[in-house]
């Protein structure tokens, strides 16, 4: 049987979902016997690879780089999982949405609430550009499975991965319209 190619992506989230993935502890050794981690914030890989079987996306879509990476991941992955509540619903990351436009938000954060002589970072190509609104992943690309939780617990992550490794439909599946 060929080895499963797994990727994980960290977009607009706190990394807590990836920490929960690492909480799988010794089961990660079993996982490594069946699968290759081909892209992840915990692996030193610069470009999202082609021919990925399963991609877990942590975090919401908050800036132009998230948007671009989500589309690349969708094109190159058979299965996309919205991994955790920020990916599923926007959650904490989307709390900025009611606060105004990105310009208003940056003004508040860098100047009004910190330093009246402060400067808003503006380095095209270096500092990502905030989108008008933070969006859950499924508003940007089609998602196959949703794993809710903030973060999802390690046993639920394991249940999802075990199902996908054996070609079964995960019982944790929650589909949104
Ligand atoms: Fe962090 Fe919770 Fe969002 Fe995961 S769902 S990235 S743990 S805030």
mmCIF file of C-alpha atoms and ligand atoms in Angstrom:
data_model
loop_
_atom_site.group_PDB
_atom_site.id
_atom_site.type_symbol
_atom_site.label_atom_id
_atom_site.label_comp_id
_atom_site.label_asym_id
_atom_site.label_seq_id
_atom_site.Cartn_x
_atom_site.Cartn_y
_atom_site.Cartn_z
ATOM 1 C CA UNK A 1 0.000 0.000 0.000
ATOM 2 C CA UNK A 2 1.367 3.428 -0.911
ATOM 3 C CA UNK A 3 2.070 5.863 1.866
ATOM 4 C CA UNK A 4 -0.427 8.641 2.533
ATOM 5 C CA UNK A 5 0.822 12.167 1.915
ATOM 6 C CA UNK A 6 -0.368 14.538 4.647
ATOM 7 C CA UNK A 7 0.020 18.320 4.834
ATOM 8 C CA UNK A 8 -0.939 20.735 7.586
ATOM 9 C CA UNK A 9 -1.289 24.483 7.154
ATOM 10 C CA UNK A 10 -1.291 27.263 9.757
ATOM 11 C CA UNK A 11 -3.318 30.248 8.568
ATOM 12 C CA UNK A 12 -5.132 32.754 10.824
ATOM 13 C CA UNK A 13 -5.049 30.816 14.081
ATOM 14 C CA UNK A 14 -3.103 30.633 17.333
ATOM 15 C CA UNK A 15 -1.332 27.318 16.536
ATOM 16 C CA UNK A 16 -3.344 25.626 19.289
ATOM 17 C CA UNK A 17 -4.800 23.162 16.798
ATOM 18 C CA UNK A 18 -1.289 22.107 15.786
ATOM 19 C CA UNK A 19 -0.389 21.804 19.481
ATOM 20 C CA UNK A 20 -3.332 19.443 19.856
ATOM 21 C CA UNK A 21 -2.038 17.447 16.891
ATOM 22 C CA UNK A 22 1.292 17.103 18.690
ATOM 23 C CA UNK A 23 -0.650 15.899 21.763
ATOM 24 C CA UNK A 24 -1.123 12.645 19.843
ATOM 25 C CA UNK A 25 2.263 11.811 21.356
ATOM 26 C CA UNK A 26 3.382 8.230 20.647
ATOM 27 C CA UNK A 27 0.576 7.667 18.111
ATOM 28 C CA UNK A 28 2.528 10.059 15.877
ATOM 29 C CA UNK A 29 5.103 7.282 15.558
ATOM 30 C CA UNK A 30 2.395 4.919 14.291
ATOM 31 C CA UNK A 31 1.212 7.644 11.941
ATOM 32 C CA UNK A 32 4.745 8.131 10.620
ATOM 33 C CA UNK A 33 4.832 4.418 9.750
ATOM 34 C CA UNK A 34 1.922 4.894 7.349
ATOM 35 C CA UNK A 35 2.152 8.492 6.180
ATOM 36 C CA UNK A 36 4.579 11.184 5.098
ATOM 37 C CA UNK A 37 4.230 14.735 6.401
ATOM 38 C CA UNK A 38 4.961 16.621 3.193
ATOM 39 C CA UNK A 39 4.204 20.190 4.320
ATOM 40 C CA UNK A 40 3.620 21.697 7.749
ATOM 41 C CA UNK A 41 4.708 24.505 10.085
ATOM 42 C CA UNK A 42 6.494 21.725 11.993
ATOM 43 C CA UNK A 43 8.445 20.634 8.896
ATOM 44 C CA UNK A 44 11.001 22.659 6.970
ATOM 45 C CA UNK A 45 9.310 22.669 3.569
ATOM 46 C CA UNK A 46 9.157 25.955 1.665
ATOM 47 C CA UNK A 47 6.575 25.272 -1.046
ATOM 48 C CA UNK A 48 3.278 23.465 -0.856
ATOM 49 C CA UNK A 49 3.828 20.222 -2.784
ATOM 50 C CA UNK A 50 1.704 18.607 -5.463
ATOM 51 C CA UNK A 51 -0.222 15.343 -5.015
ATOM 52 C CA UNK A 52 -1.187 15.642 -1.364
ATOM 53 C CA UNK A 53 -3.768 13.172 -0.050
ATOM 54 C CA UNK A 54 -5.006 15.001 3.062
ATOM 55 C CA UNK A 55 -4.481 18.622 4.087
ATOM 56 C CA UNK A 56 -5.517 19.907 7.505
ATOM 57 C CA UNK A 57 -6.043 23.672 7.492
ATOM 58 C CA UNK A 58 -5.820 25.434 10.849
ATOM 59 C CA UNK A 59 -7.052 29.002 11.051
ATOM 60 C CA UNK A 60 -9.281 31.361 9.172
ATOM 61 C CA UNK A 61 -8.537 33.277 5.984
ATOM 62 C CA UNK A 62 -7.425 36.716 7.148
ATOM 63 C CA UNK A 63 -4.882 38.018 4.632
ATOM 64 C CA UNK A 64 -3.733 37.706 1.039
ATOM 65 C CA UNK A 65 -1.151 35.019 1.827
ATOM 66 C CA UNK A 66 -3.767 32.837 3.515
ATOM 67 C CA UNK A 67 -5.981 33.211 0.479
ATOM 68 C CA UNK A 68 -3.239 32.203 -1.929
ATOM 69 C CA UNK A 69 -2.096 29.204 0.133
ATOM 70 C CA UNK A 70 -5.661 27.944 0.604
ATOM 71 C CA UNK A 71 -6.183 27.924 -3.165
ATOM 72 C CA UNK A 72 -2.863 26.158 -3.789
ATOM 73 C CA UNK A 73 -3.723 23.566 -1.135
ATOM 74 C CA UNK A 74 -7.132 22.949 -2.692
ATOM 75 C CA UNK A 75 -5.658 22.473 -6.167
ATOM 76 C CA UNK A 76 -3.016 20.047 -4.898
ATOM 77 C CA UNK A 77 -4.986 18.058 -2.290
ATOM 78 C CA UNK A 78 -7.520 15.271 -2.632
ATOM 79 C CA UNK A 79 -9.072 15.983 0.769
ATOM 80 C CA UNK A 80 -9.224 19.290 2.641
ATOM 81 C CA UNK A 81 -10.132 19.324 6.334
ATOM 82 C CA UNK A 82 -11.179 22.506 8.111
ATOM 83 C CA UNK A 83 -9.144 21.878 11.249
ATOM 84 C CA UNK A 84 -10.534 23.619 14.334
ATOM 85 C CA UNK A 85 -13.076 26.326 14.987
ATOM 86 C CA UNK A 86 -11.117 29.201 13.394
ATOM 87 C CA UNK A 87 -11.063 27.305 10.103
ATOM 88 C CA UNK A 88 -14.647 26.095 10.521
ATOM 89 C CA UNK A 89 -16.339 29.344 11.546
ATOM 90 C CA UNK A 90 -13.780 32.156 11.820
ATOM 91 C CA UNK A 91 -13.965 31.917 15.622
ATOM 92 C CA UNK A 92 -11.412 34.073 17.471
ATOM 93 C CA UNK A 93 -9.717 35.293 14.299
ATOM 94 C CA UNK A 94 -12.994 36.722 12.980
ATOM 95 C CA UNK A 95 -13.536 38.835 16.105
ATOM 96 C CA UNK A 96 -11.956 41.686 14.190
ATOM 97 C CA UNK A 97 -14.746 41.743 11.623
ATOM 98 C CA UNK A 98 -17.150 44.003 13.575
ATOM 99 C CA UNK A 99 -14.359 46.453 14.451
ATOM 100 C CA UNK A 100 -14.279 48.097 11.038
ATOM 101 C CA UNK A 101 -12.182 48.026 7.915
ATOM 102 C CA UNK A 102 -8.565 46.814 8.005
ATOM 103 C CA UNK A 103 -7.446 50.443 7.718
ATOM 104 C CA UNK A 104 -9.548 51.448 10.745
ATOM 105 C CA UNK A 105 -8.316 48.440 12.688
ATOM 106 C CA UNK A 106 -4.632 49.127 11.970
ATOM 107 C CA UNK A 107 -5.117 52.762 12.908
ATOM 108 C CA UNK A 108 -6.609 51.731 16.253
ATOM 109 C CA UNK A 109 -3.973 49.094 17.030
ATOM 110 C CA UNK A 110 -0.803 50.874 15.934
ATOM 111 C CA UNK A 111 -1.682 54.503 16.657
ATOM 112 C CA UNK A 112 -4.825 55.254 18.691
ATOM 113 C CA UNK A 113 -4.320 52.561 21.328
ATOM 114 C CA UNK A 114 -0.523 52.493 21.385
ATOM 115 C CA UNK A 115 1.505 55.432 20.107
ATOM 116 C CA UNK A 116 0.033 58.562 18.498
ATOM 117 C CA UNK A 117 3.345 58.911 16.637
ATOM 118 C CA UNK A 118 3.298 55.236 15.686
ATOM 119 C CA UNK A 119 3.554 53.873 12.177
ATOM 120 C CA UNK A 120 1.412 51.299 10.436
ATOM 121 C CA UNK A 121 3.662 48.600 8.926
ATOM 122 C CA UNK A 122 3.519 48.762 5.162
ATOM 123 C CA UNK A 123 6.051 46.584 3.396
ATOM 124 C CA UNK A 124 4.536 45.258 0.160
ATOM 125 C CA UNK A 125 5.595 41.683 -0.435
ATOM 126 C CA UNK A 126 6.770 41.307 3.168
ATOM 127 C CA UNK A 127 3.855 42.239 5.421
ATOM 128 C CA UNK A 128 0.701 40.389 4.312
ATOM 129 C CA UNK A 129 -2.271 42.546 3.362
ATOM 130 C CA UNK A 130 -5.347 42.099 5.559
ATOM 131 C CA UNK A 131 -8.541 41.134 3.762
ATOM 132 C CA UNK A 132 -11.642 43.237 4.332
ATOM 133 C CA UNK A 133 -13.202 40.415 6.341
ATOM 134 C CA UNK A 134 -11.871 37.288 7.999
ATOM 135 C CA UNK A 135 -13.528 34.228 6.449
ATOM 136 C CA UNK A 136 -13.853 30.579 7.393
ATOM 137 C CA UNK A 137 -12.069 28.283 4.961
ATOM 138 C CA UNK A 138 -15.213 26.972 3.242
ATOM 139 C CA UNK A 139 -16.094 30.494 2.095
ATOM 140 C CA UNK A 140 -12.931 30.515 0.000
ATOM 141 C CA UNK A 141 -12.410 26.926 -1.177
ATOM 142 C CA UNK A 142 -14.489 23.725 -1.088
ATOM 143 C CA UNK A 143 -13.909 21.774 2.135
ATOM 144 C CA UNK A 144 -14.417 18.013 2.441
ATOM 145 C CA UNK A 145 -14.533 17.561 6.218
ATOM 146 C CA UNK A 146 -14.897 19.791 9.254
ATOM 147 C CA UNK A 147 -13.255 19.055 12.598
ATOM 148 C CA UNK A 148 -14.661 21.525 15.108
ATOM 149 C CA UNK A 149 -13.185 22.375 18.499
ATOM 150 C CA UNK A 150 -10.938 25.053 19.935
ATOM 151 C CA UNK A 151 -8.794 23.127 19.620
ATOM 152 C CA UNK A 152 -10.097 19.723 18.505
ATOM 153 C CA UNK A 153 -8.940 17.174 21.072
ATOM 154 C CA UNK A 154 -6.135 14.775 20.195
ATOM 155 C CA UNK A 155 -8.463 11.716 20.271
ATOM 156 C CA UNK A 156 -10.809 13.382 17.770
ATOM 157 C CA UNK A 157 -7.878 14.267 15.501
ATOM 158 C CA UNK A 158 -6.712 10.664 15.727
ATOM 159 C CA UNK A 159 -10.200 9.375 14.896
ATOM 160 C CA UNK A 160 -10.288 11.580 11.807
ATOM 161 C CA UNK A 161 -6.836 10.563 10.625
ATOM 162 C CA UNK A 162 -7.404 6.851 11.303
ATOM 163 C CA UNK A 163 -10.549 6.943 9.205
ATOM 164 C CA UNK A 164 -8.851 8.775 6.355
ATOM 165 C CA UNK A 165 -5.823 6.473 6.470
ATOM 166 C CA UNK A 166 -8.068 3.473 5.935
ATOM 167 C CA UNK A 167 -10.283 5.121 3.341
ATOM 168 C CA UNK A 168 -13.303 5.355 5.659
ATOM 169 C CA UNK A 169 -15.538 8.373 6.018
ATOM 170 C CA UNK A 170 -14.625 10.073 9.321
ATOM 171 C CA UNK A 171 -17.353 9.942 11.969
ATOM 172 C CA UNK A 172 -16.343 13.422 13.117
ATOM 173 C CA UNK A 173 -17.582 14.832 9.829
ATOM 174 C CA UNK A 174 -19.784 17.874 10.239
ATOM 175 C CA UNK A 175 -20.904 19.350 6.974
ATOM 176 C CA UNK A 176 -21.962 22.965 6.605
ATOM 177 C CA UNK A 177 -24.335 24.131 3.906
HETATM 178 FE FE1 LIG B 1 -6.374 28.476 18.283
HETATM 179 FE FE2 LIG B 1 -8.827 27.615 18.889
HETATM 180 FE FE3 LIG B 1 -8.378 28.817 16.569
HETATM 181 FE FE4 LIG B 1 -7.382 26.371 16.976
HETATM 182 S S1 LIG B 1 -9.555 26.909 16.860
HETATM 183 S S2 LIG B 1 -6.309 28.112 16.061
HETATM 184 S S3 LIG B 1 -6.909 26.487 19.188
HETATM 185 S S4 LIG B 1 -8.179 29.753 18.611
#
